[in-house]
XYZ file of N, CA and C in Angstrom:
153
model
N 0.961 -0.747 -0.224
C -0.166 -0.056 0.276
C 1.121 1.468 0.202
N 2.124 1.297 0.171
C 2.656 2.505 0.295
C 3.384 2.833 -0.857
N 3.833 1.944 -2.256
C 3.258 2.656 -3.259
C 2.429 3.470 -3.696
N 1.023 2.787 -3.769
C 0.039 3.762 -3.667
C -0.361 4.957 -2.979
N 0.332 5.394 -2.026
C 0.410 6.544 -1.320
C 1.158 7.275 -1.825
N 2.403 6.340 -2.087
C 3.390 7.910 -2.606
C 3.069 8.059 -3.921
N 2.455 6.888 -4.714
C 2.297 7.359 -6.105
C 1.271 8.691 -5.853
N 0.566 8.610 -5.489
C -0.563 9.121 -4.870
C -0.664 10.333 -4.461
N 0.839 11.077 -3.747
C 0.979 12.182 -3.393
C 2.058 12.717 -4.511
N 2.606 12.116 -5.403
C 3.684 12.226 -6.441
C 2.513 12.785 -7.725
N 1.323 12.427 -7.716
C 0.465 12.529 -8.403
C 0.083 13.945 -7.983
N -0.235 14.048 -6.754
C -0.888 15.404 -6.357
C 0.069 16.297 -6.262
N 1.341 16.136 -6.001
C 1.854 17.142 -6.172
C 2.588 17.954 -7.732
N 2.585 16.857 -9.106
C 2.206 17.436 -10.195
C 1.287 17.908 -10.834
N -0.031 17.454 -10.298
C -1.074 18.118 -11.183
C -2.367 18.869 -10.468
N -2.283 18.621 -8.874
C -2.959 19.398 -7.903
C -4.473 18.625 -7.728
N -4.468 17.736 -8.619
C -5.272 16.627 -8.336
C -6.243 16.203 -7.452
N -7.183 16.964 -6.828
C -7.946 16.715 -5.532
C -7.715 15.219 -4.653
N -8.660 14.271 -5.875
C -8.964 12.876 -5.756
C -7.923 12.572 -5.348
N -6.459 12.851 -6.234
C -5.037 12.233 -6.085
C -4.829 12.487 -4.501
N -4.762 13.496 -3.834
C -4.735 13.877 -2.418
C -5.628 13.660 -2.048
N -7.202 13.233 -1.688
C -7.764 12.450 -1.274
C -7.704 10.936 -0.934
N -6.900 10.463 -1.883
C -6.604 8.517 -2.318
C -5.459 8.643 -1.369
N -4.637 9.776 -1.406
C -3.171 9.603 -0.199
C -3.543 10.013 1.045
N -4.747 10.964 1.508
C -4.722 10.756 2.969
C -5.504 9.341 2.783
N -6.456 9.113 2.449
C -7.049 7.600 2.583
C -5.931 6.557 3.051
N -4.848 6.251 2.213
C -3.872 5.366 2.292
C -3.079 6.200 3.783
N -2.520 7.139 3.982
C -2.164 7.575 5.274
C -2.619 7.115 6.673
N -3.837 7.352 6.198
C -4.712 6.942 7.663
C -4.826 5.596 7.580
N -5.129 4.658 6.398
C -5.296 3.235 7.050
C -3.720 3.017 7.343
N -2.703 3.724 7.052
C -1.012 3.165 7.646
C -0.993 3.278 9.127
N -1.447 4.265 9.249
C -1.401 4.667 10.608
C -2.126 4.122 11.532
N -3.477 3.708 11.408
C -4.713 3.003 11.657
C -3.891 1.220 11.800
N -3.077 0.826 10.983
C -2.049 -0.570 10.901
C -1.226 -0.675 11.982
N -0.059 0.592 12.119
C 0.429 0.624 12.949
C -0.028 0.747 14.136
N -0.979 1.389 14.584
C -2.068 1.589 16.276
C -2.509 0.409 16.396
N -2.784 -0.638 15.672
C -3.132 -1.984 15.809
C -3.097 -3.076 14.799
N -1.085 -3.179 15.286
C -1.497 -4.132 14.601
C -1.896 -6.049 14.414
N -1.518 -6.206 13.773
C -2.473 -7.505 13.475
C -1.833 -8.881 15.004
N -2.398 -9.166 15.385
C -2.099 -10.167 16.653
C -1.452 -12.064 15.911
N -0.559 -12.274 16.058
C 0.090 -13.314 16.301
C -0.482 -14.388 16.384
N -1.492 -15.593 15.693
C -2.285 -16.189 16.416
C -1.128 -17.211 17.490
N -0.177 -17.459 17.340
C 0.782 -18.156 18.124
C 1.044 -17.951 19.343
N 0.490 -16.529 19.888
C 0.961 -16.007 20.996
C -0.591 -15.868 21.466
N -1.607 -16.151 20.653
C -3.215 -16.256 21.345
C -3.017 -17.067 22.840
N -3.915 -16.563 23.360
C -4.454 -17.217 24.947
C -5.049 -18.083 24.855
N -5.278 -19.468 25.156
C -6.473 -20.489 24.811
C -6.961 -20.311 25.990
N -6.532 -19.964 27.116
C -6.983 -20.687 29.166
C -6.588 -22.031 28.954
N -5.935 -22.545 28.451
C -5.752 -23.894 28.555
C -6.408 -24.913 27.838
N -7.010 -24.951 26.609
C -8.097 -25.217 26.030
C -7.697 -25.569 24.670
N -7.510 -27.221 24.193
C -6.468 -27.227 23.462
C -7.404 -27.482 21.806
């Protein structure tokens, strides 16, 4: 997703296209959200002794 974010920023900076900026912001927000809430590793899940 980083490539799409970088591409949309470059396109926006070259053209001033608002849709490209909005796409950049959407990708940026998704990246920050995934950093705030990383996917859990299933191997570290607590199962309360149930197998």
